[in-house]
PDB file of C-alpha atoms in Angstrom:
ATOM      1  CA  MET A   1     109.600 108.630 134.513  1.00  0.00           C
ATOM      2  CA  PRO A   2     111.969 106.871 136.900  1.00  0.00           C
ATOM      3  CA  HIS A   3     113.590 103.704 135.556  1.00  0.00           C
ATOM      4  CA  THR A   4     114.667 100.756 137.712  1.00  0.00           C
ATOM      5  CA  THR A   5     117.577  98.480 136.793  1.00  0.00           C
ATOM      6  CA  VAL A   6     117.808  95.127 138.591  1.00  0.00           C
ATOM      7  CA  LEU A   7     121.330  93.799 139.209  1.00  0.00           C
ATOM      8  CA  PRO A   8     121.540  90.312 140.790  1.00  0.00           C
ATOM      9  CA  PHE A   9     124.565  89.741 143.042  1.00  0.00           C
ATOM     10  CA  LYS A  10     126.086  87.394 145.593  1.00  0.00           C
ATOM     11  CA  ALA A  11     128.588  89.815 147.138  1.00  0.00           C
ATOM     12  CA  LEU A  12     129.214  93.569 147.234  1.00  0.00           C
ATOM     13  CA  LEU A  13     132.622  95.264 147.240  1.00  0.00           C
ATOM     14  CA  LEU A  14     132.417  98.793 148.560  1.00  0.00           C
ATOM     15  CA  ASP A  15     134.830 101.650 148.074  1.00  0.00           C
ATOM     16  CA  MET A  16     134.816 104.168 150.942  1.00  0.00           C
ATOM     17  CA  ASP A  17     135.733 107.752 149.996  1.00  0.00           C
ATOM     18  CA  GLY A  18     133.124 109.277 147.695  1.00  0.00           C
ATOM     19  CA  THR A  19     131.041 106.099 147.816  1.00  0.00           C
ATOM     20  CA  LEU A  20     130.068 105.602 151.462  1.00  0.00           C
ATOM     21  CA  VAL A  21     131.775 108.629 153.005  1.00  0.00           C
ATOM     22  CA  ASN A  22     132.052 112.187 151.706  1.00  0.00           C
ATOM     23  CA  SER A  23     135.600 113.149 152.671  1.00  0.00           C
ATOM     24  CA  ASP A  24     136.167 115.667 149.873  1.00  0.00           C
ATOM     25  CA  ALA A  25     136.754 118.546 152.303  1.00  0.00           C
ATOM     26  CA  VAL A  26     139.665 116.756 154.016  1.00  0.00           C
ATOM     27  CA  VAL A  27     141.112 115.434 150.766  1.00  0.00           C
ATOM     28  CA  GLU A  28     141.097 118.880 149.215  1.00  0.00           C
ATOM     29  CA  ARG A  29     142.680 120.526 152.273  1.00  0.00           C
ATOM     30  CA  CYS A  30     145.520 118.020 152.494  1.00  0.00           C
ATOM     31  CA  TRP A  31     146.233 117.697 148.786  1.00  0.00           C
ATOM     32  CA  ARG A  32     146.079 121.426 148.077  1.00  0.00           C
ATOM     33  CA  GLU A  33     148.771 121.907 150.722  1.00  0.00           C
ATOM     34  CA  TRP A  34     150.915 119.132 149.239  1.00  0.00           C
ATOM     35  CA  ALA A  35     150.515 120.447 145.690  1.00  0.00           C
ATOM     36  CA  LEU A  36     151.562 123.963 146.676  1.00  0.00           C
ATOM     37  CA  GLU A  37     154.600 122.609 148.539  1.00  0.00           C
ATOM     38  CA  HIS A  38     155.707 120.918 145.320  1.00  0.00           C
ATOM     39  CA  GLY A  39     154.986 123.790 142.939  1.00  0.00           C
ATOM     40  CA  LEU A  40     151.908 122.185 141.408  1.00  0.00           C
ATOM     41  CA  ASP A  41     148.534 123.667 140.512  1.00  0.00           C
ATOM     42  CA  PRO A  42     146.168 122.398 143.244  1.00  0.00           C
ATOM     43  CA  ALA A  43     143.210 122.373 140.861  1.00  0.00           C
ATOM     44  CA  GLU A  44     145.068 120.088 138.455  1.00  0.00           C
ATOM     45  CA  ALA A  45     146.292 117.877 141.293  1.00  0.00           C
ATOM     46  CA  LEU A  46     142.773 117.363 142.605  1.00  0.00           C
ATOM     47  CA  LYS A  47     141.730 115.932 139.248  1.00  0.00           C
ATOM     48  CA  VAL A  48     143.805 112.799 139.838  1.00  0.00           C
ATOM     49  CA  VAL A  49     143.786 112.232 143.613  1.00  0.00           C
ATOM     50  CA  HIS A  50     140.476 110.376 143.897  1.00  0.00           C
ATOM     51  CA  GLY A  51     140.559 106.599 144.045  1.00  0.00           C
ATOM     52  CA  ARG A  52     144.311 106.039 144.135  1.00  0.00           C
ATOM     53  CA  GLN A  53     146.633 105.499 147.060  1.00  0.00           C
ATOM     54  CA  GLY A  54     148.627 108.621 147.840  1.00  0.00           C
ATOM     55  CA  TYR A  55     151.963 107.367 146.543  1.00  0.00           C
ATOM     56  CA  ALA A  56     150.337 106.460 143.215  1.00  0.00           C
ATOM     57  CA  THR A  57     148.790 109.931 142.921  1.00  0.00           C
ATOM     58  CA  MET A  58     152.194 111.479 143.598  1.00  0.00           C
ATOM     59  CA  ALA A  59     153.739 109.301 140.893  1.00  0.00           C
ATOM     60  CA  VAL A  60     151.195 110.588 138.367  1.00  0.00           C
ATOM     61  CA  LEU A  61     151.775 114.208 139.363  1.00  0.00           C
ATOM     62  CA  LEU A  62     155.585 113.979 139.622  1.00  0.00           C
ATOM     63  CA  PRO A  63     156.540 111.164 137.215  1.00  0.00           C
ATOM     64  CA  GLU A  64     160.308 111.767 137.460  1.00  0.00           C
ATOM     65  CA  ARG A  65     160.362 111.692 141.252  1.00  0.00           C
ATOM     66  CA  PRO A  66     161.937 108.662 143.003  1.00  0.00           C
ATOM     67  CA  MET A  67     159.205 106.360 144.277  1.00  0.00           C
ATOM     68  CA  GLU A  68     160.759 106.109 147.739  1.00  0.00           C
ATOM     69  CA  LEU A  69     160.046 109.819 148.233  1.00  0.00           C
ATOM     70  CA  ASN A  70     156.414 109.240 147.253  1.00  0.00           C
ATOM     71  CA  HIS A  71     156.091 106.454 149.806  1.00  0.00           C
ATOM     72  CA  ALA A  72     157.651 108.661 152.491  1.00  0.00           C
ATOM     73  CA  ASP A  73     155.317 111.557 151.668  1.00  0.00           C
ATOM     74  CA  ASN A  74     152.381 109.160 151.610  1.00  0.00           C
ATOM     75  CA  LYS A  75     153.009 108.167 155.239  1.00  0.00           C
ATOM     76  CA  VAL A  76     152.893 111.832 156.228  1.00  0.00           C
ATOM     77  CA  MET A  77     149.749 112.395 154.139  1.00  0.00           C
ATOM     78  CA  LEU A  78     147.951 109.425 155.707  1.00  0.00           C
ATOM     79  CA  ALA A  79     148.714 110.728 159.196  1.00  0.00           C
ATOM     80  CA  LYS A  80     147.363 114.176 158.310  1.00  0.00           C
ATOM     81  CA  GLU A  81     144.212 112.768 156.759  1.00  0.00           C
ATOM     82  CA  THR A  82     143.612 110.428 159.685  1.00  0.00           C
ATOM     83  CA  ALA A  83     143.875 113.307 162.166  1.00  0.00           C
ATOM     84  CA  ASP A  84     141.526 115.559 160.161  1.00  0.00           C
ATOM     85  CA  THR A  85     137.898 114.409 160.145  1.00  0.00           C
ATOM     86  CA  GLU A  86     136.280 117.845 159.990  1.00  0.00           C
ATOM     87  CA  GLY A  87     133.551 117.795 157.363  1.00  0.00           C
ATOM     88  CA  VAL A  88     133.529 114.004 156.964  1.00  0.00           C
ATOM     89  CA  VAL A  89     129.907 112.906 156.551  1.00  0.00           C
ATOM     90  CA  PRO A  90     128.067 109.885 155.132  1.00  0.00           C
ATOM     91  CA  ILE A  91     127.040 109.891 151.484  1.00  0.00           C
ATOM     92  CA  GLY A  92     123.280 110.290 151.103  1.00  0.00           C
ATOM     93  CA  GLY A  93     121.541 106.999 151.868  1.00  0.00           C
ATOM     94  CA  ALA A  94     124.708 105.323 153.218  1.00  0.00           C
ATOM     95  CA  PRO A  95     123.409 104.596 156.748  1.00  0.00           C
ATOM     96  CA  ALA A  96     120.274 102.845 155.471  1.00  0.00           C
ATOM     97  CA  PHE A  97     122.247 101.038 152.774  1.00  0.00           C
ATOM     98  CA  MET A  98     124.815  99.704 155.246  1.00  0.00           C
ATOM     99  CA  ALA A  99     122.005  98.504 157.501  1.00  0.00           C
ATOM    100  CA  ALA A 100     120.426  96.701 154.528  1.00  0.00           C
ATOM    101  CA  VAL A 101     123.623  94.806 153.651  1.00  0.00           C
ATOM    102  CA  ALA A 102     124.673  94.045 157.229  1.00  0.00           C
ATOM    103  CA  ASP A 103     123.808  90.340 156.965  1.00  0.00           C
ATOM    104  CA  LEU A 104     124.851  89.936 153.313  1.00  0.00           C
ATOM    105  CA  PRO A 105     128.353  89.203 151.966  1.00  0.00           C
ATOM    106  CA  HIS A 106     130.147  92.533 151.586  1.00  0.00           C
ATOM    107  CA  ALA A 107     133.609  93.975 151.995  1.00  0.00           C
ATOM    108  CA  LEU A 108     135.241  97.373 152.141  1.00  0.00           C
ATOM    109  CA  VAL A 109     137.916  97.804 149.440  1.00  0.00           C
ATOM    110  CA  THR A 110     139.613 101.140 149.934  1.00  0.00           C
ATOM    111  CA  SER A 111     142.813 102.988 149.057  1.00  0.00           C
ATOM    112  CA  ALA A 112     142.886 104.215 152.667  1.00  0.00           C
ATOM    113  CA  ASP A 113     144.916 102.310 155.224  1.00  0.00           C
ATOM    114  CA  GLU A 114     143.250 100.684 158.237  1.00  0.00           C
ATOM    115  CA  LYS A 115     143.690 103.689 160.549  1.00  0.00           C
ATOM    116  CA  LEU A 116     142.293 106.151 158.011  1.00  0.00           C
ATOM    117  CA  ALA A 117     139.394 103.846 157.151  1.00  0.00           C
ATOM    118  CA  GLN A 118     138.501 103.482 160.831  1.00  0.00           C
ATOM    119  CA  ALA A 119     138.707 107.256 161.347  1.00  0.00           C
ATOM    120  CA  ARG A 120     136.479 108.139 158.402  1.00  0.00           C
ATOM    121  CA  MET A 121     133.881 105.401 158.848  1.00  0.00           C
ATOM    122  CA  GLY A 122     133.736 106.367 162.522  1.00  0.00           C
ATOM    123  CA  ALA A 123     133.386 110.066 161.767  1.00  0.00           C
ATOM    124  CA  ALA A 124     130.522 109.268 159.386  1.00  0.00           C
ATOM    125  CA  ALA A 125     128.950 106.950 162.014  1.00  0.00           C
ATOM    126  CA  LEU A 126     128.920 104.022 159.580  1.00  0.00           C
ATOM    127  CA  PRO A 127     129.531 100.397 160.609  1.00  0.00           C
ATOM    128  CA  MET A 128     132.881  98.975 159.554  1.00  0.00           C
ATOM    129  CA  PRO A 129     132.530  95.808 157.454  1.00  0.00           C
ATOM    130  CA  ALA A 130     134.141  92.763 159.031  1.00  0.00           C
ATOM    131  CA  THR A 131     135.861  91.979 155.746  1.00  0.00           C
ATOM    132  CA  ARG A 132     138.038  94.748 154.355  1.00  0.00           C
ATOM    133  CA  VAL A 133     140.941  95.218 151.986  1.00  0.00           C
ATOM    134  CA  THR A 134     142.876  98.327 152.974  1.00  0.00           C
ATOM    135  CA  ALA A 135     145.984  99.910 151.483  1.00  0.00           C
ATOM    136  CA  GLU A 136     148.511  97.913 153.482  1.00  0.00           C
ATOM    137  CA  LEU A 137     147.023  94.614 152.274  1.00  0.00           C
ATOM    138  CA  VAL A 138     147.681  95.135 148.544  1.00  0.00           C
ATOM    139  CA  GLY A 139     150.811  95.563 146.486  1.00  0.00           C
ATOM    140  CA  ALA A 140     149.257  97.784 143.824  1.00  0.00           C
ATOM    141  CA  SER A 141     146.891 100.752 143.988  1.00  0.00           C
ATOM    142  CA  LYS A 142     143.680 101.129 142.031  1.00  0.00           C
ATOM    143  CA  PRO A 143     143.271 101.143 139.004  1.00  0.00           C
ATOM    144  CA  ASP A 144     144.967  97.782 139.490  1.00  0.00           C
ATOM    145  CA  PRO A 145     142.214  95.192 140.222  1.00  0.00           C
ATOM    146  CA  GLU A 146     144.158  93.467 143.039  1.00  0.00           C
ATOM    147  CA  GLY A 147     142.071  94.917 145.871  1.00  0.00           C
ATOM    148  CA  PHE A 148     138.728  93.913 144.389  1.00  0.00           C
ATOM    149  CA  LEU A 149     139.955  90.437 143.439  1.00  0.00           C
ATOM    150  CA  LYS A 150     141.272  89.998 146.965  1.00  0.00           C
ATOM    151  CA  GLY A 151     137.947  91.143 148.428  1.00  0.00           C
ATOM    152  CA  ALA A 152     136.004  88.660 146.293  1.00  0.00           C
ATOM    153  CA  ALA A 153     138.379  85.856 147.291  1.00  0.00           C
ATOM    154  CA  GLU A 154     138.088  86.734 150.987  1.00  0.00           C
ATOM    155  CA  LEU A 155     134.289  86.524 150.714  1.00  0.00           C
ATOM    156  CA  GLY A 156     134.484  83.325 148.653  1.00  0.00           C
ATOM    157  CA  PHE A 157     132.751  84.478 145.468  1.00  0.00           C
ATOM    158  CA  ASP A 158     133.644  84.624 141.790  1.00  0.00           C
ATOM    159  CA  PRO A 159     134.271  88.116 140.378  1.00  0.00           C
ATOM    160  CA  ALA A 160     131.285  87.774 138.028  1.00  0.00           C
ATOM    161  CA  ASP A 161     128.995  87.395 141.057  1.00  0.00           C
ATOM    162  CA  CYS A 162     130.229  90.598 142.682  1.00  0.00           C
ATOM    163  CA  ILE A 163     129.160  94.208 142.241  1.00  0.00           C
ATOM    164  CA  VAL A 164     131.623  96.989 142.960  1.00  0.00           C
ATOM    165  CA  PHE A 165     130.485 100.364 144.313  1.00  0.00           C
ATOM    166  CA  GLU A 166     132.843 103.144 143.190  1.00  0.00           C
ATOM    167  CA  ASP A 167     132.957 106.900 142.600  1.00  0.00           C
ATOM    168  CA  SER A 168     136.310 107.460 140.849  1.00  0.00           C
ATOM    169  CA  GLY A 169     137.769 106.714 137.460  1.00  0.00           C
ATOM    170  CA  ALA A 170     140.614 104.710 138.991  1.00  0.00           C
ATOM    171  CA  GLY A 171     138.191 102.656 141.062  1.00  0.00           C
ATOM    172  CA  ILE A 172     135.763 102.007 138.243  1.00  0.00           C
ATOM    173  CA  GLU A 173     138.645 100.931 136.003  1.00  0.00           C
ATOM    174  CA  ALA A 174     139.839  98.574 138.750  1.00  0.00           C
ATOM    175  CA  GLY A 175     136.395  97.018 139.131  1.00  0.00           C
ATOM    176  CA  LYS A 176     136.057  96.449 135.399  1.00  0.00           C
ATOM    177  CA  ALA A 177     139.561  94.982 135.204  1.00  0.00           C
ATOM    178  CA  ALA A 178     138.553  92.553 137.956  1.00  0.00           C
ATOM    179  CA  GLY A 179     135.719  91.297 135.746  1.00  0.00           C
ATOM    180  CA  MET A 180     133.021  92.768 137.955  1.00  0.00           C
ATOM    181  CA  ARG A 181     129.994  94.932 137.348  1.00  0.00           C
ATOM    182  CA  VAL A 182     130.367  98.437 138.732  1.00  0.00           C
ATOM    183  CA  LEU A 183     127.749 100.723 140.226  1.00  0.00           C
ATOM    184  CA  GLY A 184     129.031 104.283 139.910  1.00  0.00           C
ATOM    185  CA  VAL A 185     128.162 106.639 142.765  1.00  0.00           C
ATOM    186  CA  GLY A 186     128.238 110.427 142.594  1.00  0.00           C
ATOM    187  CA  PRO A 187     129.242 113.147 140.141  1.00  0.00           C
ATOM    188  CA  ARG A 188     132.640 111.725 139.142  1.00  0.00           C
ATOM    189  CA  ALA A 189     131.354 108.300 138.150  1.00  0.00           C
ATOM    190  CA  ALA A 190     129.250 108.775 135.017  1.00  0.00           C
ATOM    191  CA  GLU A 191     132.096 109.741 132.678  1.00  0.00           C
ATOM    192  CA  HIS A 192     133.833 106.411 133.317  1.00  0.00           C
ATOM    193  CA  ALA A 193     131.001 104.221 131.973  1.00  0.00           C
ATOM    194  CA  PRO A 194     130.083 102.031 134.956  1.00  0.00           C
ATOM    195  CA  THR A 195     127.359  99.393 134.592  1.00  0.00           C
ATOM    196  CA  ALA A 196     124.890 101.815 136.190  1.00  0.00           C
ATOM    197  CA  VAL A 197     125.248 105.147 137.973  1.00  0.00           C
ATOM    198  CA  VAL A 198     123.408 106.892 140.823  1.00  0.00           C
ATOM    199  CA  ALA A 199     123.701 110.312 142.411  1.00  0.00           C
ATOM    200  CA  ASP A 200     123.879 108.718 145.869  1.00  0.00           C
ATOM    201  CA  LEU A 201     122.769 105.608 147.742  1.00  0.00           C
ATOM    202  CA  THR A 202     119.178 106.768 148.225  1.00  0.00           C
ATOM    203  CA  GLN A 203     118.636 105.454 144.678  1.00  0.00           C
ATOM    204  CA  VAL A 204     119.728 101.909 145.598  1.00  0.00           C
ATOM    205  CA  ARG A 205     117.502  99.288 147.224  1.00  0.00           C
ATOM    206  CA  VAL A 206     118.691  95.844 148.338  1.00  0.00           C
ATOM    207  CA  VAL A 207     116.095  93.134 147.671  1.00  0.00           C
ATOM    208  CA  THR A 208     116.164  89.544 148.937  1.00  0.00           C
ATOM    209  CA  ASP A 209     113.711  87.209 147.223  1.00  0.00           C
ATOM    210  CA  ALA A 210     111.884  84.273 148.818  1.00  0.00           C
ATOM    211  CA  ASP A 211     114.486  81.855 147.447  1.00  0.00           C
ATOM    212  CA  GLY A 212     117.275  83.821 149.151  1.00  0.00           C
ATOM    213  CA  SER A 213     118.677  85.384 145.981  1.00  0.00           C
ATOM    214  CA  THR A 214     119.680  89.016 146.243  1.00  0.00           C
ATOM    215  CA  SER A 215     119.650  91.940 143.852  1.00  0.00           C
ATOM    216  CA  LEU A 216     120.144  95.687 143.706  1.00  0.00           C
ATOM    217  CA  HIS A 217     117.213  97.737 142.467  1.00  0.00           C
ATOM    218  CA  VAL A 218     118.719 100.922 141.050  1.00  0.00           C
ATOM    219  CA  THR A 219     116.178 103.647 140.332  1.00  0.00           C
ATOM    220  CA  VAL A 220     117.148 106.764 138.403  1.00  0.00           C
TER     221      VAL A 220
END
């Protein structure tokens, strides 16, 4: 029997890749190429790329490498990913979900920079939230909570009143570290113990009560 969990909220903080947009095809193409160029096993590299900014992924994969080289490579990687939108599609239920939250407090909090976020949300035909925290606006990559804390502050809500939507271990860890509840989305999320987990956004309903309070109804 399906079970519904009700999660009250005042604001939503939404990751992009793997949460609203399925960009796995592009990510795998670009990172496989990078891994091979640096003598790494692409399969092992792909285990750590999700959720982090590129320079942070490179630092995990090549811990002895000077960070300035990672930042330089990251600029090249972002340009490649921005130019390649083949196979970028919305996560199941994302269009209806974004329509449902259009008039509610929400922000995009992504490890992509502004150009990449615009390219992928556009390719998936999803509306871009007015409030967003992109890579160039934070000093630390997920799993650091800075991005989510900044998103909550921009919207004007306490962390405890926010729900994070995330698909990756790094993102879920960041949401928890920010003191927020986390809804895990997709196959990577369950192993990182989010507050609740769904296969995609078709299992999430946004409900506004007569008194104006809002909640997520998560049915699995």
